[in-house]
Amino acid sequence: MERSAVFGGLQPNYPLYPSRNSSSLPFSDHRTRLPNFSPPPSLSLKLQKQVSSCFKAVSPFKRGAAFSDIHSETFELADIDWDNLGFAYVPTDYMYTMKCTKGGNFSKGELQRYGNIELNPSAGVLNYGQGLFEGLKAYRKEDGNLLLFRPEENAMRMIMGAERMCMPSPTIDQFVDAVKATVLANKRWVPPPGKGSLYIRPLLMGSGAVLGLAPAPEYTFLIYVSPVGNYFKEGVAPIHLIVEHELHRATPGGTGGVKTIGNYAAVLKAQSAAKARGFSDVLYLDCVHKKYLEEVSSCNIFVVKGNSISTPAIKGTILPGITRKSIIDVARSQGFQVEERLVTVDELLDADEVFCTGTAVVVSPVGSITYKGKRVPYGKEGFGAVSQQLYSVLTKLQMGLIEDKMNWTVELS
C-alpha cells in the first residue's frame, strides 16, 4: 500500500517521519536506538493496524532500529512565525517516556504523541516534590543538520541530582539517546538558522503513589520540546537586576546545587515582585553572610574587572550550570583570567561589566544592578566588550558556525 494512503487520515500538522534525506548520523561510538512507536489513539482500528504494520517495515521508531537505519519522508518546517519566537510553550509532535521501579533500571522507552500525562494524586512528585528537570537546546545548521550542545553534561547532572533526591536515573547513554530520538521526531520544530533553537526539557519524577513520606515506588523519565527565541523580553539587550537580601534561593546542605523542581518555585515570590517594579529578574545572596553573590533565579552570574572574570564558586547552593562551565572554558581559551570564588556585592557594584549565563539565556548582559535602593549602571546599551566576545564564540560553536575544537556538539542529520 502507498504510504500516502496509509497516512492519509492523519492531520497534516503531525508528520510521522523525519526527512527522507537523512543520512547515517555521526554520533559517538555507541549505537543509538529508538524505541517503539504507538499510533495515535484517535486513528481507527484499521488505520492503526496499517500504521503499525508500516512502522514495523520502515519506521525509525521501531524497537531495535539503529539511527544508521533511518531513511524517512521529506519534512517541512512547522507553520509558525519564526521571526517572533519568545520563550513560551509551543506544543510539538512527540514526547519520549521511560519508566522504572524503585531499585530498578530504566528500559524500554518510547516516543508518543505529545499530550497530557496521567498521574496518581498520591504521586511522589505531586505530594513531596520528588522531581528534577534539565534544559538543553538543539540548533539548525545552514546545511539543515541539527546540533545538540553537550547533552552528556545534562545527563551527568541529572544523575547527580537523582542521587540527592533518592531517585533512579537513566544512564548517560539512555539520556542522550532519548534526547536524540525526541529531537529527530520533532525536527520540523527546530527553528531555521539564526531564528532560535529547540528547547529540550527532560523530566525525572516520582510518578508512583506514596502516602507516607518516602521515595516513590515508580519513576518516569519524560522529554518534551518547544521552539524558543530569547528568554528575556529585552532579547539580547541588557537586563536589569535587583539584589534580594531578605529572601533566599538556597541554604547550605539543601538542594540548591541540583536541578530539583522545588528550587524554582521558591524564587517566584521575589521574582514576581521584582518584575512588577520593572526589573528583569532577581540576584540572590548567600543566606549566612548576606553579602556574597549566588545566582539569578535561573542563571549564573559573572563579574568582569579588567582582564579578570569572577563567578561564585560551586559549593552546594549554586547550580553547576553547563553554559557557565562552557563560558569559563571559552574565556580561558580567549586569554581571560577566570576565578571561581566568593564574590561580594561590593565587587559587583564596582565591576566593569556583569553578565548572566544559562541554557535559556545563553549569555545576557546586565545593564544595571539595584541594591538597597542604589542603582549602578554598566556601560552603554548592548553587550560589553567581554560579554560580546564570549557570546559570539559560544553561539558560533552552538550553531556550527566555527570549528568545534572542544568536541562539545553532537550532530544529527
Coordinates of C-alpha atoms in Angstrom, one line a residue:
M1 CA 0.0 0.0 0.0
E2 CA 1.2 3.5 -0.8
R3 CA 2.4 5.4 2.3
S4 CA 0.2 8.3 1.3
A5 CA -2.8 6.0 1.6
V6 CA -1.7 4.6 4.9
F7 CA -1.2 8.0 6.5
G8 CA -3.9 9.9 4.6
G9 CA -6.1 10.0 7.7
L10 CA -3.5 11.8 9.8
Q11 CA -3.6 15.5 10.5
P12 CA -1.0 17.3 8.3
N13 CA 0.4 19.0 11.3
Y14 CA 1.7 15.7 12.7
P15 CA 4.1 14.1 10.2
L16 CA 5.1 10.6 11.2
Y17 CA 8.5 10.7 9.6
P18 CA 11.6 13.0 9.7
S19 CA 13.4 13.6 6.5
R20 CA 13.9 11.0 3.7
N21 CA 17.3 12.7 3.0
S22 CA 18.7 11.8 6.4
S23 CA 22.0 10.0 6.2
S24 CA 23.5 7.8 8.9
L25 CA 24.1 10.0 11.9
P26 CA 27.6 10.9 13.1
F27 CA 27.1 10.1 16.7
S28 CA 29.6 8.8 19.2
D29 CA 30.9 5.2 19.0
H30 CA 28.0 3.6 20.9
R31 CA 24.9 2.5 18.9
T32 CA 21.9 4.7 19.5
R33 CA 18.5 3.1 19.3
L34 CA 14.9 4.3 19.0
P35 CA 12.0 2.7 20.8
N36 CA 8.5 1.6 19.8
F37 CA 6.1 4.0 18.0
S38 CA 2.5 3.9 19.1
P39 CA -0.2 5.1 16.6
P40 CA -2.3 8.0 17.9
P41 CA -5.4 6.7 19.7
S42 CA -7.6 8.9 17.5
L43 CA -7.0 6.6 14.5
S44 CA -9.5 4.0 13.5
L45 CA -8.5 0.4 14.5
K46 CA -8.0 -0.5 10.8
L47 CA -5.7 2.5 10.2
Q48 CA -3.8 1.9 13.5
K49 CA -3.0 -1.6 12.2
Q50 CA -1.9 -0.2 8.9
V51 CA 0.3 2.3 10.6
S52 CA 1.8 -0.3 13.0
S53 CA 2.4 -2.7 10.0
C54 CA 4.1 0.1 8.0
F55 CA 6.2 1.1 11.0
K56 CA 7.4 -2.5 11.5
A57 CA 8.8 -2.3 8.0
V58 CA 10.2 1.2 7.7
S59 CA 9.8 3.2 10.9
P60 CA 12.7 4.8 12.5
F61 CA 10.8 4.4 15.8
K62 CA 10.7 0.7 16.0
R63 CA 12.4 -1.1 18.8
G64 CA 16.0 -2.0 18.0
A65 CA 16.2 0.3 15.0
A66 CA 19.7 1.9 14.9
F67 CA 19.9 5.6 13.9
S68 CA 22.0 4.5 10.9
D69 CA 18.9 2.7 9.6
I70 CA 16.8 5.8 9.4
H71 CA 15.5 6.8 5.9
S72 CA 12.3 8.8 6.1
E73 CA 10.0 11.2 4.3
T74 CA 10.7 14.8 3.4
F75 CA 9.5 17.2 6.1
E76 CA 8.5 20.8 6.1
L77 CA 9.1 23.3 8.9
A78 CA 6.2 23.9 11.2
D79 CA 4.0 26.8 10.1
I80 CA 4.7 29.3 12.8
D81 CA 6.1 32.9 13.0
W82 CA 9.8 32.1 13.3
D83 CA 10.7 35.8 13.4
N84 CA 8.8 36.4 16.6
L85 CA 9.6 33.5 18.8
G86 CA 9.6 34.2 22.5
F87 CA 10.4 31.9 25.4
A88 CA 7.0 30.4 25.7
Y89 CA 5.4 26.9 25.5
V90 CA 4.6 25.8 21.9
P91 CA 3.2 22.2 21.7
T92 CA 5.1 20.0 19.3
D93 CA 4.5 16.5 17.8
Y94 CA 6.2 13.9 20.1
M95 CA 7.5 13.3 23.6
Y96 CA 9.6 10.5 25.0
T97 CA 8.8 8.4 28.1
M98 CA 10.6 5.7 30.0
K99 CA 9.7 4.2 33.4
C100 CA 11.3 2.1 36.1
T101 CA 10.5 0.9 39.6
K102 CA 12.3 1.8 42.8
G103 CA 15.6 0.0 42.9
G104 CA 15.3 -1.0 39.2
N105 CA 16.7 0.3 35.9
F106 CA 15.2 2.3 33.2
S107 CA 14.4 0.5 30.0
K108 CA 12.0 0.3 27.0
G109 CA 11.5 4.0 26.4
E110 CA 9.2 5.1 23.6
L111 CA 8.1 8.0 21.6
Q112 CA 4.5 9.0 22.0
R113 CA 2.3 11.8 20.6
Y114 CA 2.7 14.9 22.7
G115 CA -0.1 15.3 25.1
N116 CA -1.3 15.2 28.7
I117 CA 0.0 12.5 31.1
E118 CA -1.8 10.7 33.8
L119 CA -0.6 10.8 37.4
N120 CA -2.0 9.2 40.6
P121 CA -3.0 12.0 43.0
S122 CA -0.6 10.4 45.5
A123 CA 2.4 10.5 43.2
G124 CA 5.6 11.4 44.9
V125 CA 6.3 14.3 42.6
L126 CA 2.9 15.9 43.5
N127 CA 3.0 15.3 47.2
Y128 CA 6.6 15.6 48.1
G129 CA 8.3 17.4 45.2
Q130 CA 10.4 14.4 44.2
G131 CA 11.3 15.6 40.8
L132 CA 14.2 17.0 38.7
F133 CA 14.4 18.6 35.3
E134 CA 17.1 19.5 32.7
G135 CA 17.3 22.0 29.9
L136 CA 19.3 21.9 26.7
K137 CA 18.9 23.1 23.1
A138 CA 19.2 21.9 19.5
Y139 CA 20.1 24.3 16.7
R140 CA 19.7 24.0 13.0
K141 CA 22.8 24.5 10.8
E142 CA 22.8 26.1 7.4
D143 CA 23.0 22.6 5.8
G144 CA 19.9 21.5 7.6
N145 CA 21.6 19.2 10.1
L146 CA 20.9 19.7 13.8
L147 CA 23.4 20.3 16.6
L148 CA 23.0 19.3 20.3
F149 CA 25.2 21.1 22.8
R150 CA 26.9 19.0 25.4
P151 CA 24.0 16.6 26.2
E152 CA 26.1 14.2 28.2
E153 CA 26.7 17.1 30.7
N154 CA 23.0 17.3 31.3
A155 CA 22.8 13.5 31.7
M156 CA 25.6 13.6 34.3
R157 CA 23.9 16.5 36.2
M158 CA 20.6 14.6 36.3
I159 CA 22.4 11.6 37.7
M160 CA 23.9 13.7 40.4
G161 CA 20.6 15.3 41.2
A162 CA 18.8 12.0 41.2
E163 CA 21.2 10.7 43.8
R164 CA 20.4 13.7 46.1
M165 CA 16.7 13.2 45.6
C166 CA 16.7 9.4 46.2
M167 CA 15.7 8.6 42.6
P168 CA 17.0 6.2 40.0
S169 CA 18.2 7.9 36.8
P170 CA 18.7 7.0 33.2
T171 CA 22.3 6.2 32.2
I172 CA 24.2 8.8 30.2
D173 CA 23.7 6.7 27.0
Q174 CA 20.0 6.3 27.7
F175 CA 19.6 10.0 28.4
V176 CA 21.5 11.1 25.3
D177 CA 19.8 8.6 23.0
A178 CA 16.4 9.7 24.2
V179 CA 17.3 13.3 23.5
K180 CA 18.4 12.4 20.0
A181 CA 15.2 10.4 19.3
T182 CA 13.0 13.2 20.6
V183 CA 14.7 15.9 18.6
L184 CA 14.6 13.9 15.4
A185 CA 11.0 13.1 15.8
N186 CA 10.3 16.8 16.2
K187 CA 12.8 18.1 13.7
R188 CA 10.3 20.3 11.9
W189 CA 10.1 22.4 15.0
V190 CA 13.8 23.3 15.1
P191 CA 13.9 26.9 14.0
P192 CA 15.7 28.0 10.8
P193 CA 19.3 29.0 11.3
G194 CA 19.5 32.2 13.3
K195 CA 15.8 32.2 14.3
G196 CA 16.1 30.5 17.6
S197 CA 16.5 26.9 18.9
L198 CA 14.6 23.9 20.0
Y199 CA 14.4 23.9 23.8
I200 CA 14.6 20.3 25.2
R201 CA 13.1 19.6 28.6
P202 CA 13.9 16.3 30.2
L203 CA 11.9 15.5 33.4
L204 CA 12.5 12.9 36.1
M205 CA 9.8 12.4 38.6
G206 CA 8.4 10.1 41.3
S207 CA 5.3 9.0 39.5
G208 CA 4.4 6.1 41.8
A209 CA 1.8 6.5 44.6
V210 CA 3.1 7.1 48.1
L211 CA 1.2 8.4 51.1
G212 CA 3.7 8.5 53.9
L213 CA 6.9 10.5 53.4
A214 CA 9.2 8.1 51.4
P215 CA 10.7 7.7 47.9
A216 CA 8.1 6.8 45.3
P217 CA 7.8 3.2 44.2
E218 CA 7.9 4.1 40.5
Y219 CA 9.7 6.8 38.4
T220 CA 9.0 8.3 35.0
F221 CA 11.6 9.9 32.7
L222 CA 10.0 12.2 30.1
I223 CA 11.3 14.5 27.4
Y224 CA 9.3 17.2 25.6
V225 CA 10.5 20.0 23.3
S226 CA 9.4 23.5 22.3
P227 CA 10.8 26.0 19.8
V228 CA 12.1 29.2 21.5
G229 CA 13.6 32.6 20.9
N230 CA 15.1 34.9 23.6
Y231 CA 14.4 34.2 27.2
F232 CA 14.2 37.8 28.4
K233 CA 11.8 40.2 26.7
E234 CA 14.7 42.5 26.2
G235 CA 16.2 40.0 23.8
V236 CA 20.0 40.5 23.7
A237 CA 19.6 44.0 25.2
P238 CA 20.9 44.5 28.7
I239 CA 18.7 43.2 31.6
H240 CA 18.2 45.0 34.9
L241 CA 18.5 43.1 38.1
I242 CA 17.7 43.8 41.7
V243 CA 19.6 42.2 44.6
E244 CA 17.4 40.3 47.0
H245 CA 18.8 40.4 50.6
E246 CA 15.9 39.1 52.6
L247 CA 14.5 36.1 50.7
H248 CA 17.0 33.3 49.7
R249 CA 17.1 30.8 47.0
A250 CA 19.1 28.0 48.8
T251 CA 20.7 27.1 52.0
P252 CA 23.9 25.2 52.9
G253 CA 23.2 21.5 53.0
G254 CA 20.0 21.9 50.9
T255 CA 19.2 21.2 47.3
G256 CA 20.4 24.4 45.7
G257 CA 23.2 22.6 43.8
V258 CA 20.8 20.2 42.0
K259 CA 18.1 21.0 39.4
T260 CA 15.2 19.9 41.6
I261 CA 11.8 21.4 40.8
G262 CA 11.3 23.0 44.2
N263 CA 14.3 25.3 43.8
Y264 CA 12.3 27.2 41.1
A265 CA 9.0 27.6 42.9
A266 CA 10.9 29.2 45.8
V267 CA 12.1 32.1 43.7
L268 CA 8.7 33.0 42.3
K269 CA 7.7 35.4 45.1
A270 CA 10.8 37.6 44.8
Q271 CA 10.9 37.4 41.0
S272 CA 7.2 38.4 40.7
A273 CA 7.7 41.4 43.0
A274 CA 10.8 42.4 41.0
K275 CA 9.1 42.2 37.7
A276 CA 6.2 44.2 39.0
R277 CA 8.7 47.0 39.7
G278 CA 10.1 46.9 36.2
F279 CA 13.2 44.7 36.9
S280 CA 14.1 41.7 34.6
D281 CA 15.0 39.3 37.4
V282 CA 16.5 38.9 40.9
L283 CA 20.0 38.3 42.0
Y284 CA 20.3 36.3 45.3
L285 CA 22.8 36.5 48.0
D286 CA 24.1 33.8 50.4
C287 CA 21.8 33.2 53.3
V288 CA 24.5 33.2 56.0
H289 CA 26.5 36.4 55.5
K290 CA 24.1 38.0 53.1
K291 CA 26.9 39.7 51.1
Y292 CA 28.2 37.0 48.7
L293 CA 26.6 36.6 45.3
E294 CA 24.9 33.3 44.5
E295 CA 22.9 33.3 41.3
V296 CA 20.0 34.8 39.5
S297 CA 16.6 33.0 39.5
S298 CA 17.5 30.7 36.6
C299 CA 21.1 31.6 35.6
N300 CA 24.6 32.1 36.8
I301 CA 26.3 35.5 37.3
F302 CA 29.7 36.7 36.2
V303 CA 31.6 39.9 37.2
V304 CA 34.2 41.5 34.9
K305 CA 37.0 43.7 36.1
G306 CA 39.8 44.4 33.7
N307 CA 41.1 41.1 32.2
S308 CA 39.7 39.2 35.2
I309 CA 36.3 37.4 35.2
S310 CA 34.9 36.2 38.6
T311 CA 31.9 33.9 39.3
P312 CA 30.7 32.4 42.5
A313 CA 32.2 29.0 43.3
I314 CA 30.1 25.9 43.2
K315 CA 29.7 24.9 46.9
G316 CA 26.3 23.2 47.1
T317 CA 24.0 26.2 47.0
I318 CA 24.6 27.2 43.3
L319 CA 23.6 25.2 40.3
P320 CA 26.6 24.0 38.3
G321 CA 25.4 25.5 35.0
I322 CA 26.6 23.9 31.8
T323 CA 26.6 27.2 30.0
R324 CA 28.6 28.6 33.0
K325 CA 31.1 25.8 32.7
S326 CA 31.4 26.4 28.9
I327 CA 31.8 30.1 29.3
I328 CA 34.6 29.6 31.8
D329 CA 36.5 27.3 29.3
V330 CA 35.8 29.7 26.4
A331 CA 37.0 32.7 28.5
R332 CA 40.2 31.0 29.4
S333 CA 40.8 30.0 25.8
Q334 CA 40.4 33.7 24.9
G335 CA 43.1 34.7 27.4
F336 CA 41.0 35.9 30.3
Q337 CA 41.8 35.1 33.9
V338 CA 38.8 33.3 35.4
E339 CA 38.3 32.9 39.1
E340 CA 35.7 30.7 40.8
R341 CA 35.4 32.1 44.4
L342 CA 33.4 34.1 46.8
V343 CA 32.3 37.3 45.1
T344 CA 31.0 40.2 47.2
V345 CA 28.2 42.7 46.5
D346 CA 30.8 45.5 46.7
E347 CA 32.8 43.8 43.8
L348 CA 29.6 43.6 41.8
L349 CA 28.9 47.3 42.2
D350 CA 32.5 48.1 41.2
A351 CA 32.6 45.9 38.1
D352 CA 33.3 47.0 34.6
E353 CA 30.8 44.5 33.2
V354 CA 28.3 42.0 34.5
F355 CA 26.6 39.2 32.6
C356 CA 24.5 36.1 33.2
T357 CA 24.7 32.7 31.6
G358 CA 22.3 29.8 31.3
T359 CA 20.8 27.4 28.8
A360 CA 17.8 29.6 28.3
V361 CA 19.5 33.0 28.3
V362 CA 22.9 31.8 26.8
V363 CA 24.8 35.0 27.7
S364 CA 22.8 38.0 28.8
P365 CA 24.5 41.4 29.5
V366 CA 23.4 43.2 32.7
G367 CA 22.6 46.8 32.2
S368 CA 22.2 47.7 35.8
I369 CA 22.1 46.3 39.4
T370 CA 19.9 47.8 42.1
Y371 CA 21.0 47.1 45.7
K372 CA 19.2 48.6 48.7
G373 CA 17.8 51.4 46.6
K374 CA 21.1 52.2 44.8
R375 CA 21.2 51.7 41.1
V376 CA 24.5 51.0 39.4
P377 CA 24.6 51.1 35.6
Y378 CA 27.1 49.3 33.4
G379 CA 28.5 50.8 30.2
K380 CA 26.4 51.7 27.2
E381 CA 23.4 50.0 25.8
G382 CA 24.1 46.5 24.5
F383 CA 26.8 44.0 25.2
G384 CA 30.0 45.0 26.9
A385 CA 33.2 44.1 25.1
V386 CA 34.0 41.0 27.1
S387 CA 30.5 39.5 27.2
Q388 CA 30.1 40.2 23.5
Q389 CA 33.3 38.4 22.7
L390 CA 32.3 35.4 24.8
Y391 CA 28.7 35.3 23.5
S392 CA 30.0 35.4 19.9
V393 CA 32.4 32.5 20.4
L394 CA 29.9 30.3 22.3
T395 CA 26.9 30.9 20.0
K396 CA 29.0 30.2 16.9
L397 CA 30.1 26.9 18.5
Q398 CA 26.5 26.0 19.3
M399 CA 25.3 26.8 15.8
G400 CA 28.1 25.1 14.0
L401 CA 29.5 28.3 12.5
I402 CA 33.1 27.7 13.7
E403 CA 35.1 24.6 14.2
D404 CA 34.3 22.8 17.4
K405 CA 37.7 22.2 18.8
M406 CA 36.1 21.4 22.2
N407 CA 34.1 18.5 20.9
W408 CA 31.1 19.9 22.6
T409 CA 28.5 19.4 19.9
V410 CA 26.6 16.3 18.6
E411 CA 25.4 16.5 15.0
L412 CA 22.2 14.9 13.9
S413 CA 21.2 14.6 10.2

